[in-house]
Amino acid sequence: MIDNRGVTAGRTVASAVRNHPAPVTYGLIALCCVAFVLSPASGFNPVYGTGDRLLAAQSDYFARWGVIPAQLLTGSPRAALTTVTALFVHGSWLHLLGNMLFLYVFGAMVEEGMGHLQFALFYVLSGCAALLGYALAYASSEQTLVGASGAISAVLGAFLYLFPRARVTSLFPFLFFLPLRFPAWVVLPFWVALQWAAARQSGQGPGVAYLAHLVGFSVGFLYAWVRYRGKRGVYEALPGEGGGERREG
């Protein structure tokens, strides 16, 4: 899950989002939402029952489709496939909605800049890389990692490189949630710093996989830098304003 720790992206004002469709971004959001509603994690599907039966179904669901580092690094083809399936599995309504908000805010512009097919491949492959990076760091862990945060963090990294001057509406709890607008080059590095601080404090217990966020963001930024460094000015012109236990990823 993408954890904001004081900064919540609200929206970007950009003609690229208003005037151009983003079928991959919206398709990913729809797929994640449908997968969650139909899964035992939502509690809405009567097939999985209630009480202890539902809890058992949820545990089996996360173990089957999520990434377990200790299993992933054995080289099992089935375990390798979970680096893709885990991107569409979410642990709770809050986990799902937080991730989908960030994908909605930042995904459409990055998709516009990259193109639909390239963005789809970028999203999946960078998400897999983020999960693999986390697994390498916690190679002996039996905890299950689920969520799209690694892929969405990669989208944030690419956004920062492609649209550093695009303004993002943010809410700061220590300023009584007053909505303020800052360029992406201010908001996103601050978000990264918060993730880094949280990753250094997090232990092996269940919670948010901050390291996967950092790996994903780095992969996204580096990819955009290598792929688009000769064309950066073109993309900067797109914005309308000129500028057992599981971890949730």
C-alpha positions in Angstrom: 0.0 0.0 0.0 1.2 3.5 -0.7 1.5 5.2 2.6 1.5 8.9 2.5 2.8 9.8 6.0 1.6 13.4 5.8 1.2 14.0 2.1 -1.9 12.9 0.1 -2.0 13.5 -3.6 -5.3 14.9 -4.6 -5.1 15.7 -8.3 -3.1 17.3 -11.1 -4.5 19.9 -13.4 -3.4 18.9 -16.8 -4.8 19.0 -20.3 -3.3 15.6 -21.0 -5.7 14.1 -18.5 -8.7 16.1 -19.5 -8.4 15.8 -23.3 -6.9 12.3 -23.8 -8.2 8.9 -22.7 -6.1 6.7 -20.5 -7.5 3.3 -21.2 -4.7 1.4 -19.5 -4.8 3.4 -16.3 -8.5 3.2 -16.0 -8.5 -0.5 -17.0 -5.9 -1.2 -14.3 -8.1 0.6 -11.7 -11.2 -1.3 -12.9 -9.3 -4.7 -12.8 -8.0 -4.1 -9.3 -11.4 -3.1 -8.0 -13.2 -6.0 -9.6 -10.6 -8.5 -8.3 -10.9 -7.1 -4.8 -14.7 -7.1 -4.7 -14.8 -10.7 -5.9 -12.1 -11.8 -3.5 -12.6 -12.9 0.1 -10.7 -9.8 1.2 -13.7 -7.6 0.5 -16.1 -9.6 2.6 -18.8 -9.1 -0.1 -18.6 -12.4 -1.8 -21.0 -14.8 0.0 -19.1 -17.8 -1.5 -16.4 -17.5 1.1 -18.8 -17.5 4.1 -18.3 -15.6 7.3 -16.4 -15.8 10.5 -13.5 -18.3 10.7 -14.4 -19.6 7.3 -13.9 -16.2 5.7 -10.6 -15.6 7.6 -9.3 -19.0 6.4 -10.3 -18.1 2.8 -8.6 -14.7 3.1 -5.4 -16.4 4.3 -5.4 -18.9 1.5 -6.1 -16.2 -1.0 -3.2 -14.0 0.0 -0.8 -17.0 0.2 -1.8 -18.2 -3.3 -1.7 -14.9 -5.2 0.8 -12.8 -3.1 4.6 -12.9 -3.1 6.3 -14.9 -0.4 10.0 -13.9 -0.6 11.3 -17.3 0.7 9.3 -19.1 -2.0 10.0 -16.6 -4.8 13.8 -17.0 -4.5 13.6 -20.8 -4.9 13.1 -20.2 -8.7 9.7 -21.9 -8.7 7.7 -20.8 -11.9 4.5 -20.6 -9.9 6.2 -18.3 -7.3 7.6 -16.2 -10.1 4.1 -15.7 -11.4 3.0 -14.2 -8.1 5.1 -11.1 -8.9 2.4 -10.3 -11.4 -0.7 -11.5 -9.6 0.2 -9.7 -6.4 -0.1 -6.4 -8.2 -3.9 -7.0 -8.4 -4.4 -8.2 -4.9 -5.2 -5.8 -2.0 -5.7 -6.5 1.7 -8.4 -4.1 2.6 -10.7 -1.3 1.3 -8.3 1.3 2.6 -5.4 -0.4 0.9 -7.3 -0.6 -2.4 -8.6 3.0 -2.4 -5.3 4.5 -1.4 -3.5 2.8 -4.2 -6.1 3.5 -6.8 -6.2 7.2 -5.9 -2.5 7.6 -6.6 -2.8 5.6 -9.9 -5.7 7.8 -11.0 -3.9 11.0 -10.1 -0.6 10.2 -11.7 -1.2 7.3 -14.1 -3.1 9.1 -16.9 -0.3 11.7 -17.6 2.4 9.1 -17.6 0.4 6.9 -19.9 -0.1 9.9 -22.2 3.7 10.5 -22.2 4.7 6.9 -22.8 1.9 5.6 -25.0 -0.6 3.0 -24.0 1.3 -0.3 -24.7 4.6 1.0 -23.3 2.9 2.2 -20.2 1.2 -1.2 -19.7 4.5 -3.0 -20.0 6.2 -0.4 -17.8 3.6 -0.8 -15.1 3.7 -4.5 -14.9 7.5 -5.0 -15.2 8.4 -2.2 -12.8 5.9 -3.6 -10.3 7.5 -7.0 -10.6 10.9 -5.4 -10.1 9.8 -3.7 -6.9 8.4 -6.9 -5.5 11.6 -8.7 -6.4 13.7 -6.0 -4.8 11.8 -6.4 -1.6 12.1 -10.2 -1.7 15.9 -10.0 -2.2 16.1 -7.7 0.9 14.0 -10.1 3.0 15.0 -13.4 1.4 14.0 -15.6 4.4 10.7 -13.9 5.0 7.5 -16.1 4.9 5.2 -13.0 5.0 3.0 -12.4 2.0 3.4 -9.2 0.0 0.4 -8.0 -1.9 -0.7 -4.7 -3.6 0.1 -2.4 -6.5 2.2 0.1 -4.6 5.5 -1.0 -6.2 4.1 -0.4 -9.7 2.4 2.8 -8.7 5.6 4.1 -7.0 7.3 3.5 -10.4 4.6 5.6 -12.0 5.4 8.4 -9.5 9.1 8.1 -10.3 8.4 8.4 -14.1 6.0 11.3 -13.4 8.7 13.2 -11.5 11.1 13.0 -14.4 8.6 13.6 -17.2 6.5 16.3 -15.5 8.6 17.9 -12.7 6.7 21.2 -12.9 3.2 19.8 -12.9 1.4 21.1 -9.8 -0.1 18.6 -7.4 -2.7 19.3 -4.7 -1.6 18.0 -1.4 -3.0 17.7 2.1 -0.7 18.1 5.1 -2.1 16.9 8.5 0.2 19.1 10.5 -1.4 22.1 8.6 -4.9 20.9 9.5 -5.3 19.2 6.1 -5.2 22.6 4.3 -5.0 21.8 0.5 -1.9 23.3 -1.0 -0.5 23.1 -4.5 3.2 22.4 -5.1 5.2 21.3 -8.1 5.9 17.6 -8.4 9.6 18.2 -7.9 8.7 19.4 -4.3 5.9 16.9 -3.4 7.4 13.6 -4.8 10.9 13.9 -3.3 9.3 14.7 0.0 7.2 11.6 -0.3 10.3 9.6 -1.1 12.1 10.9 2.0 9.1 9.9 4.1 9.2 6.4 2.6 12.9 6.1 3.3 12.5 7.2 6.9 9.6 4.7 7.4 11.6 1.9 5.7 14.5 2.4 8.1 12.1 2.1 11.1 10.0 -0.8 9.9 10.7 -4.2 11.2 9.7 -7.7 10.1 6.2 -7.4 11.4 3.1 -6.9 9.2 2.5 -3.5 7.7 3.5 -1.5 4.7 6.4 -2.6 2.5 8.1 0.8 2.2 11.2 -0.8 0.6 9.1 -1.9 -2.3 7.9 1.7 -2.7 11.5 2.9 -2.9 12.6 0.3 -5.3 9.6 1.0 -7.6 10.1 4.7 -7.5 13.8 4.3 -8.4 13.0 1.9 -11.2 10.4 4.3 -12.6 12.6 7.4 -12.4 15.7 5.7 -13.9 13.6 4.2 -16.7 12.2 7.6 -17.7 15.6 9.1 -17.4 17.2 6.6 -19.8 14.3 6.3 -22.2 13.2 10.0 -22.4 16.2 12.1 -21.5 16.5 13.5 -25.0 12.8 14.4 -25.2 12.2 15.7 -21.7 11.1 19.2 -22.9 8.3 17.7 -25.0 6.7 16.0 -22.0 7.2 18.9 -19.7 4.9 20.8 -22.1 2.0 18.4 -21.7 0.6 19.8 -18.4 -1.9 22.5 -18.8 -0.3 24.7 -16.1 3.2 24.5 -17.6 4.6 22.6 -15.0 1.2 -15.8 7.8 1.2 -12.2 8.1 1.2 -10.1 5.1 2.7 -6.8 4.0 0.8 -4.5 1.8 2.6 -3.1 -1.1 
